[in-house]
Tab-separated table of C-alpha atoms and ligand atoms in Angstrom:
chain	number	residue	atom	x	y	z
F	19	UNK	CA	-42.079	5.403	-5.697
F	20	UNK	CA	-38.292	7.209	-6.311
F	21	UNK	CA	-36.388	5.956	-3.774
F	22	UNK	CA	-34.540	9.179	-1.666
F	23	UNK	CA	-30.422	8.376	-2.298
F	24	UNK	CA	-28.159	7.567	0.303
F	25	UNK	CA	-25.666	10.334	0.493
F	26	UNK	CA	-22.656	8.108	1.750
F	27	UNK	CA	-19.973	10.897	1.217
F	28	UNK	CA	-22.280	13.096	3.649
F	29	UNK	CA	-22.655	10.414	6.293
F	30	UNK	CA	-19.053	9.758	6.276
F	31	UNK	CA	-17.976	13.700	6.405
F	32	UNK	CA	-20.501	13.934	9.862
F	33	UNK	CA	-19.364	10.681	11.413
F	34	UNK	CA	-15.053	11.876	10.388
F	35	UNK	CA	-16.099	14.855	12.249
F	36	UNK	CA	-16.987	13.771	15.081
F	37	UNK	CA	-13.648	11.646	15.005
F	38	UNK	CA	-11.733	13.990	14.526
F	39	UNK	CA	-12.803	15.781	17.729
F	40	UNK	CA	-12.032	12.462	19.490
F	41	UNK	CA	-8.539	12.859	18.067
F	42	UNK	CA	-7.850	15.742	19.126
F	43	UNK	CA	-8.476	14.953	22.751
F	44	UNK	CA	-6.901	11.917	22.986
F	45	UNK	CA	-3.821	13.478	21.283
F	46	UNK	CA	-4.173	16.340	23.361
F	47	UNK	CA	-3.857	13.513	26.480
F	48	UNK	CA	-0.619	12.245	25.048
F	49	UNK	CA	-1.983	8.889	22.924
F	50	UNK	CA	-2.086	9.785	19.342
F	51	UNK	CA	-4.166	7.137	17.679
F	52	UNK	CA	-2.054	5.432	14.343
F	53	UNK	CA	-2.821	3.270	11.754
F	54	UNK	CA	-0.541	1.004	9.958
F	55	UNK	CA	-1.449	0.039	6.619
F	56	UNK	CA	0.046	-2.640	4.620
F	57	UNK	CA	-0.349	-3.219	1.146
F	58	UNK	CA	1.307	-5.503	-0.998
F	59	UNK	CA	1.701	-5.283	-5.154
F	60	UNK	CA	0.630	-3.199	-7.142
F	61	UNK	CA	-3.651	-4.069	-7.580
F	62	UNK	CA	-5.163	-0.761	-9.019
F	63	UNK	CA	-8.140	-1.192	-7.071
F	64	UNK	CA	-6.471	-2.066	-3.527
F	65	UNK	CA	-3.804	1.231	-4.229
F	66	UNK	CA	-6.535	3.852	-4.591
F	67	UNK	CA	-8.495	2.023	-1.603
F	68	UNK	CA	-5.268	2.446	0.471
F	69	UNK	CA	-4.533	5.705	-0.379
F	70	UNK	CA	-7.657	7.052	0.174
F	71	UNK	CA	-7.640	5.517	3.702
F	72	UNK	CA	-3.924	7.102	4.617
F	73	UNK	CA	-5.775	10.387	3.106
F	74	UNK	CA	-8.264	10.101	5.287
F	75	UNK	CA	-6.440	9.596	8.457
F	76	UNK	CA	-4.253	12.723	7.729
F	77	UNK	CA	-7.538	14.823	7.329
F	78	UNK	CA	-8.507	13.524	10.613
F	79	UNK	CA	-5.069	13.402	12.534
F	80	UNK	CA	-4.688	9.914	12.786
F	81	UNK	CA	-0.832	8.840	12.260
F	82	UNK	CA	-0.767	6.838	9.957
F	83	UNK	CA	2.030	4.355	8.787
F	84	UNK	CA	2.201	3.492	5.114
F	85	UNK	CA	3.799	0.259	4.361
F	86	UNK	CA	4.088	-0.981	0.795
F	87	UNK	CA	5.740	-4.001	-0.245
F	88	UNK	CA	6.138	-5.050	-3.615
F	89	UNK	CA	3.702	-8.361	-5.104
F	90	UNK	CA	7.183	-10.938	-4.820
F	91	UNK	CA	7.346	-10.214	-1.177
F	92	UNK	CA	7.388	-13.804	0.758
F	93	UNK	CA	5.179	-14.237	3.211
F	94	UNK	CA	7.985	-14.433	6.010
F	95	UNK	CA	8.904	-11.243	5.189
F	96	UNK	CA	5.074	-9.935	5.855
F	97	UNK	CA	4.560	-11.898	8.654
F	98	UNK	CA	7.521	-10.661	10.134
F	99	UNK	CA	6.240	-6.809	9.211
F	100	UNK	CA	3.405	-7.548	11.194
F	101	UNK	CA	4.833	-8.740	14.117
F	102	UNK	CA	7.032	-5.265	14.319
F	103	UNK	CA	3.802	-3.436	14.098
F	104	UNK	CA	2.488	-5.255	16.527
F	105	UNK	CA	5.570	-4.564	18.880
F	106	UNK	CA	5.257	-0.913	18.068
F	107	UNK	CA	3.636	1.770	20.680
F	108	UNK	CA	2.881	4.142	17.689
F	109	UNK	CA	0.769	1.462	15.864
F	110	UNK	CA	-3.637	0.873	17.489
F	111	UNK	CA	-4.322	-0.163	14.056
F	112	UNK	CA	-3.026	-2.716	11.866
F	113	UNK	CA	-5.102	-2.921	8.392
F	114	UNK	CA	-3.513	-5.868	5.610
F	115	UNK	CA	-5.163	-4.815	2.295
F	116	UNK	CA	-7.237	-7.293	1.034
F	117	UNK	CA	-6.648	-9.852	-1.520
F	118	UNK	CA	-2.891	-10.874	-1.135
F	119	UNK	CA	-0.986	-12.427	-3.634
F	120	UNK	CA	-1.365	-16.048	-4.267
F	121	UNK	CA	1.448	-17.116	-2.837
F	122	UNK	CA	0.516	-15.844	0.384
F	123	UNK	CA	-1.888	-17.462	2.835
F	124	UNK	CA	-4.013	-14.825	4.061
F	125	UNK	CA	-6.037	-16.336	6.883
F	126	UNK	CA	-1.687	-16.735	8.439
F	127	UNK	CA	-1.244	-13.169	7.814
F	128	UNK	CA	-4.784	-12.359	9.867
F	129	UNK	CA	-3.892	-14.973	12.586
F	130	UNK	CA	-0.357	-12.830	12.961
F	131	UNK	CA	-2.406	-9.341	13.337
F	132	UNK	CA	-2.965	-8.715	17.428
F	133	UNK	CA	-6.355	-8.804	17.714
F	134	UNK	CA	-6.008	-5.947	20.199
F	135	UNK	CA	-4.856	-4.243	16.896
F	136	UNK	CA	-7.065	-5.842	14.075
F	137	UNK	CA	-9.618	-3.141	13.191
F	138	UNK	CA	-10.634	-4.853	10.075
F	139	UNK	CA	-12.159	-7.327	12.548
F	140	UNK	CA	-11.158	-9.862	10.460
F	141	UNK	CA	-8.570	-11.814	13.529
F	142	UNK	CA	-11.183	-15.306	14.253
F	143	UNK	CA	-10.993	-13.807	17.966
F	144	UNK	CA	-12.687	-10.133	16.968
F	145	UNK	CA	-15.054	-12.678	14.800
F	146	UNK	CA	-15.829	-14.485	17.229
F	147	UNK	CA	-16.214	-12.318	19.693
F	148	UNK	CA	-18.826	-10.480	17.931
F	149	UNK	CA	-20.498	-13.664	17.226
F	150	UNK	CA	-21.016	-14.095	20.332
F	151	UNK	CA	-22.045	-10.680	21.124
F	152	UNK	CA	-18.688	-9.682	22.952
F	153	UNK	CA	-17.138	-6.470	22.134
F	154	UNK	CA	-15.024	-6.754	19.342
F	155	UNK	CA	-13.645	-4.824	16.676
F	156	UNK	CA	-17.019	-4.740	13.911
F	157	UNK	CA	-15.522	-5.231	10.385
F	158	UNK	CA	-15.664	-2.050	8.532
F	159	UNK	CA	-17.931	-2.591	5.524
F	160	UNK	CA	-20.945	-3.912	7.774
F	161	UNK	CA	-20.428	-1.915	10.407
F	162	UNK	CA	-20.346	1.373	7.687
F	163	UNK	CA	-23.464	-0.792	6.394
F	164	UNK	CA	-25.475	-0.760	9.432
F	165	UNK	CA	-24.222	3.112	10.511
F	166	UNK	CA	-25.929	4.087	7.100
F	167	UNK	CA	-29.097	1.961	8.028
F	168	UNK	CA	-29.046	3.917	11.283
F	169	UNK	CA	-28.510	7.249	10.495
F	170	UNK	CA	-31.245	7.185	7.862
F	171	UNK	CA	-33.637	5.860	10.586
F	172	UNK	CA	-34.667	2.559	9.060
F	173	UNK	CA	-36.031	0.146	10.957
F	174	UNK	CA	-34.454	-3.015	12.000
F	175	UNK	CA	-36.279	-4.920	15.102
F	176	UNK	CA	-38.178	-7.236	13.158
F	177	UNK	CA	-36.996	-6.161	9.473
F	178	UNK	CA	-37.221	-8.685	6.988
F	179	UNK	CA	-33.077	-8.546	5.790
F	180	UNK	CA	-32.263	-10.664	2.891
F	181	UNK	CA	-27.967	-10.482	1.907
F	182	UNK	CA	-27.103	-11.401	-0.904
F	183	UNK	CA	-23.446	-12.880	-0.788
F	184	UNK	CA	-21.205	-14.647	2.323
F	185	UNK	CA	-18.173	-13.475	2.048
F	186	UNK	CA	-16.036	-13.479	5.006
F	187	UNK	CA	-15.661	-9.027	4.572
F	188	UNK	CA	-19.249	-8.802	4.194
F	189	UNK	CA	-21.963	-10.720	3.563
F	190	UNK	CA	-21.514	-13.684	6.627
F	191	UNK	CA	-20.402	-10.879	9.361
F	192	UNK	CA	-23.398	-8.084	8.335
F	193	UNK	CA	-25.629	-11.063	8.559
F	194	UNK	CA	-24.477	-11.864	12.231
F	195	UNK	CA	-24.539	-8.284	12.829
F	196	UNK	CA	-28.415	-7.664	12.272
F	197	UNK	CA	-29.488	-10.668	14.056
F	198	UNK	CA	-27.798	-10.066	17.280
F	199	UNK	CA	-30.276	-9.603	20.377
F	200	UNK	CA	-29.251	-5.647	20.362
F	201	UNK	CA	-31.344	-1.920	18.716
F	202	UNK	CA	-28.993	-2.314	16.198
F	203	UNK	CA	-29.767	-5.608	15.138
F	204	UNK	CA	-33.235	-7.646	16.115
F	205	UNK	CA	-34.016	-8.255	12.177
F	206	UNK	CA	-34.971	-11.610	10.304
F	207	UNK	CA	-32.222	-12.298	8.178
F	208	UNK	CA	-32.067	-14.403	4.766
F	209	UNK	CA	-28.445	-15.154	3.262
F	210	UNK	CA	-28.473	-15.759	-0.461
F	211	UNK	CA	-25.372	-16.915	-2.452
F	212	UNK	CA	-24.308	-18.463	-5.791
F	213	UNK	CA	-26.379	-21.635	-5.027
F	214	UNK	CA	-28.981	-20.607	-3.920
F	215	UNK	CA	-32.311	-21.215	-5.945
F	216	UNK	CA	-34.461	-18.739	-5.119
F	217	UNK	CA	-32.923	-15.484	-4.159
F	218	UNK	CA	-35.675	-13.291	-6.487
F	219	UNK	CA	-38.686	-14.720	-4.263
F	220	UNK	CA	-36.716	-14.636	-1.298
F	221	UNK	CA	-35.486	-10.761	-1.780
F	222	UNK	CA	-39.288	-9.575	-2.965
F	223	UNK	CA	-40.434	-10.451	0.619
F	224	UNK	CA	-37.014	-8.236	1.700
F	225	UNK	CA	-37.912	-4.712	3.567
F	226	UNK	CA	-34.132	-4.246	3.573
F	227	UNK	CA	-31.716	-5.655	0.471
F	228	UNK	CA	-27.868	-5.523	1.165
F	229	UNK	CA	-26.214	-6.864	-2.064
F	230	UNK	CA	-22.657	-7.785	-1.854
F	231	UNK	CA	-22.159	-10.477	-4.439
F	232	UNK	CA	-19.586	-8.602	-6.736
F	233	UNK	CA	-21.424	-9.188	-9.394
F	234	UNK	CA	-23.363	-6.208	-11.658
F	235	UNK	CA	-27.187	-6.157	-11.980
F	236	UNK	CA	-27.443	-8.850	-9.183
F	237	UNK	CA	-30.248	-7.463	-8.146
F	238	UNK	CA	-33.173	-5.919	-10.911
F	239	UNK	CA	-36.214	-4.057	-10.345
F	240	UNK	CA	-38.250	-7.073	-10.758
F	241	UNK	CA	-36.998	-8.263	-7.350
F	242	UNK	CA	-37.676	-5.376	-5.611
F	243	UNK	CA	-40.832	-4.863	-3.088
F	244	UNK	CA	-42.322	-1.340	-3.612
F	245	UNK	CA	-40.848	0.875	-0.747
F	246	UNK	CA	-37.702	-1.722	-0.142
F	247	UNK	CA	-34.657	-0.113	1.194
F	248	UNK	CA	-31.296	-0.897	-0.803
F	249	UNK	CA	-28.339	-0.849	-0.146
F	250	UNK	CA	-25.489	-1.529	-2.881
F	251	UNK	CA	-21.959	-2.694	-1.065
F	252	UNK	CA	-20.653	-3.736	-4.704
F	253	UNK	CA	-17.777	-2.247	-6.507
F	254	UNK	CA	-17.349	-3.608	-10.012
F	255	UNK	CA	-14.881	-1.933	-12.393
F	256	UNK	CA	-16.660	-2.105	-16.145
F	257	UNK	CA	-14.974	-0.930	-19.399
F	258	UNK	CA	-15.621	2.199	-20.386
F	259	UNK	CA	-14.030	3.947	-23.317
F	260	UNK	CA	-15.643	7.677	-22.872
F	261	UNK	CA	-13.470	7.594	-19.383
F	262	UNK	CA	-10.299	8.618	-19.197
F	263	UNK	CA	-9.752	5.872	-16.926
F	264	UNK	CA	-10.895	3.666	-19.283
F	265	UNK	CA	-13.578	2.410	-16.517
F	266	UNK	CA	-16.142	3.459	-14.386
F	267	UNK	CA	-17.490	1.896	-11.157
F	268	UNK	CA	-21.048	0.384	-11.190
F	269	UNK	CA	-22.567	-1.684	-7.763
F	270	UNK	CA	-24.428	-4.630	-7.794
F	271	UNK	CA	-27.730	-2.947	-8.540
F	272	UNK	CA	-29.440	-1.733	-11.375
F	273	UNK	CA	-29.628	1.273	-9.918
F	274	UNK	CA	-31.550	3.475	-12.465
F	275	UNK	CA	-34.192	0.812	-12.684
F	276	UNK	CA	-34.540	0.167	-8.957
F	277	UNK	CA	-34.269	3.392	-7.328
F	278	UNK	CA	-38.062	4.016	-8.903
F	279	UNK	CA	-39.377	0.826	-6.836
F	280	UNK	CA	-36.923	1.537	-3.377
F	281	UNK	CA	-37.565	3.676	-0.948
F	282	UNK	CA	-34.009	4.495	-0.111
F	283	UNK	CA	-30.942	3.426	-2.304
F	284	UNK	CA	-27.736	3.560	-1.694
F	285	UNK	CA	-25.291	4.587	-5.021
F	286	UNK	CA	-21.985	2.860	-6.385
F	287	UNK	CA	-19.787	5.270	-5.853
F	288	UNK	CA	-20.310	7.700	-3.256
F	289	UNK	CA	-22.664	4.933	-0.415
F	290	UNK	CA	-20.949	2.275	1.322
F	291	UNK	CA	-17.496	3.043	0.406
F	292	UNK	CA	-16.792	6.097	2.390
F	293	UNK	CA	-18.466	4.590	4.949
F	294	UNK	CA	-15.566	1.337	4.670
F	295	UNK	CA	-13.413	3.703	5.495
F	296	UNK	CA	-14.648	6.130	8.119
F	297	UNK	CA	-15.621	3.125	10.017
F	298	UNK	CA	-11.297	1.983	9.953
F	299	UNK	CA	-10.788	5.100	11.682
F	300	UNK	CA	-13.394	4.855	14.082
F	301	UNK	CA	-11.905	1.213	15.020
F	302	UNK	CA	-8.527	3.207	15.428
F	303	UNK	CA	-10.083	5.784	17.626
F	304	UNK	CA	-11.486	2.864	19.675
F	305	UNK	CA	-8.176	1.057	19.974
F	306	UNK	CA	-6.464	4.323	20.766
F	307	UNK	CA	-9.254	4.936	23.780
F	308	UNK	CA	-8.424	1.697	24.916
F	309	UNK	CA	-5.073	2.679	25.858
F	310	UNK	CA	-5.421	6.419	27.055
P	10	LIG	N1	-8.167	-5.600	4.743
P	10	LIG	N2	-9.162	-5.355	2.690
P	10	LIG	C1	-9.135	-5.073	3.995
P	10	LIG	N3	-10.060	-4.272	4.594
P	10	LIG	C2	-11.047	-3.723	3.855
P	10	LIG	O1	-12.002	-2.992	4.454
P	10	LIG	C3	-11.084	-3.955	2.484
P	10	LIG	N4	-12.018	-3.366	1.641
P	10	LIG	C4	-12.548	-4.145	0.519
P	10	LIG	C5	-11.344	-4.710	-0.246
P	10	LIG	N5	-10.257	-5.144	0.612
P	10	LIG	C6	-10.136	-4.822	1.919
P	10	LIG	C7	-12.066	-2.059	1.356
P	10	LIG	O2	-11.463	-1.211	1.988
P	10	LIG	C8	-13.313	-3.085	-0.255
P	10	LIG	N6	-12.891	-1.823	0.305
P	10	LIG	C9	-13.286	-0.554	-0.186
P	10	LIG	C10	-12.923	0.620	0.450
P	10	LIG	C11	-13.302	1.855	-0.032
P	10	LIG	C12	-14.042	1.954	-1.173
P	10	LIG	C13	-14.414	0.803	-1.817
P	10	LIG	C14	-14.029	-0.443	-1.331
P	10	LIG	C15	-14.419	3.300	-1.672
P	10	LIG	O3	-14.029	4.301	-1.109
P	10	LIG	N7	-15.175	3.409	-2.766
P	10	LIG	C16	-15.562	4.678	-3.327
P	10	LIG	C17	-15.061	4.818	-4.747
P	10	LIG	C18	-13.600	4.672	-4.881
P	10	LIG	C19	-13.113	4.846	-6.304
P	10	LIG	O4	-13.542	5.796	-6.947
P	10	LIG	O5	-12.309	4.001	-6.756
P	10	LIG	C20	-17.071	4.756	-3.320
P	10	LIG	O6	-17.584	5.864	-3.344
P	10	LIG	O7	-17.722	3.704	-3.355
């Protein structure tokens, strides 16, 4: 079988759409919905992340806030940026860029965000909350994750889901995600990691792979049941002379190999990462509508 591709970019364009509509009438009734984003040193990867998220808000009409601090900044000094965004009227959204220098202690920083104000989803009360099945900000990687899933009308009640990764961005929170008692969860779901022993017989019995290990070629064709539906949430910078970059982006699939056993296959670029990011403004839309 050659698997149909995930058009990501296309999902995201419908779904921004539809935002932006939402926008406009709750600009139109006097709340403007703004992000603030925050982004400290200068990480290659995290800049053109961020900047394609301000870009993105602007193409919707989202205000957004750019706030970019330089990598010696002290962590008073962020926390205390976050606690004037959380102060200000402008602000729904407050999004931290993820990783922060060493010398900062990230899981202080997320504790400062309001959680009335975290859509990242990454406060412990939005995590918790959707633990428990509350409503709560959904982080923006699984969320865009499970969107695609939807969208492309594959199953879930009683899929068999195996992740591979638990991360606190992605792999533990799309895991809690698809087992909630919900239609847009119900599935079996297998977590794989770096000690696990037997994540190639555990991901052959998988009717739905989500790989987000950050790790190229995690996942081969070999491990792959006929008909399996992929999707790739890596995005691993590899050398690459013949760019003018000097890199290109590859996922955590062999994605030539596997796309002739999958079904449906999400690429690296152009799948999950458009969706990280129209999902961000969605969580600022909802924040916004909880104040109009
Ligand atoms: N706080 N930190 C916070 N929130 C997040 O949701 C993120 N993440 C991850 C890293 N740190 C974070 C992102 O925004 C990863 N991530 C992210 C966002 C967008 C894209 C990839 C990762 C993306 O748009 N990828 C494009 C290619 C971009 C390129 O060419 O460089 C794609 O098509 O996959």
């Amino acid at each position: 079988m050659t698997a149909k591709i995930i058009d990501g970019k296309e999902t995201a364009a419908q779904m921004r759409e539809e935002l932006k509509q939402q926008v406009a009438q709750l600009t139109a009734g006097g709340v403007r919905p703004g992000l603030a984003v925050v982004l400290v040193g200068e990480d290659p990867a995290s800049k053109s992340y961020v900047t394609a998220k301000e870009k993105a808000c602007e193409e919707i009409g989202i205000y957004s806030s750019d706030n970019r601090l330089p990598a010696d900044t002290s962590e008073k000094d962020l926390l205390a940026l976050v606690e004037k965004l959380n102060r200000d009227p402008r602000i729904h959204g407050i999004l931290v860029q993820l990783p922060l220098p060493k010398h900062i202690d990230e899981s202080k920083v997320l504790l400062a965000i309001d959680p009335d104000k975290d859509v990242d989803g990454f406060h412990p009360v939005n995590v918790g909350r959707m633990v428990v099945g509350q409503e709560a900000f959904l982080p923006c990687t699984p969320h865009g994750v499970i969107q695609l899933l939807l969208r492309h009308k594959v199953k879930l009640d009683g899929a068999e889901v195996v992740v591979i990764g638990r991360s606190n961005i992605v792999g533990k929170p799309v895991a809690n995600m698809l087992i909630q008692k919900s239609p847009t969860g119900n599935a079996t779901v297998t977590i794989c990691h770096t000690r696990s022993k037997h994540t190639a017989e555990h991901c052959r019995r998988a009717d739905i792979i989500i790989a987000a290990a950050g790790r190229p070629n995690t996942v081969t064709a070999d491990m792959v049941k006929e008909g399996a539906v992929v999707i790739d949430v890596g995005v691993n910078r590899i050398e690459d002379a013949s760019r003018k970059s000097g890199f290109r982006l590859v996922g955590d699939v062999d994605f030539n190999a596997v796309k002739e056993k999958a079904s449906l296959i999400t690429p690296v670029p152009g799948g999950v990462g458009p969706m990280t990011i129209t999902m961000l403004l969605y969580n600022t839309v909802q924040s916004a509508q909880r104040k109009s």
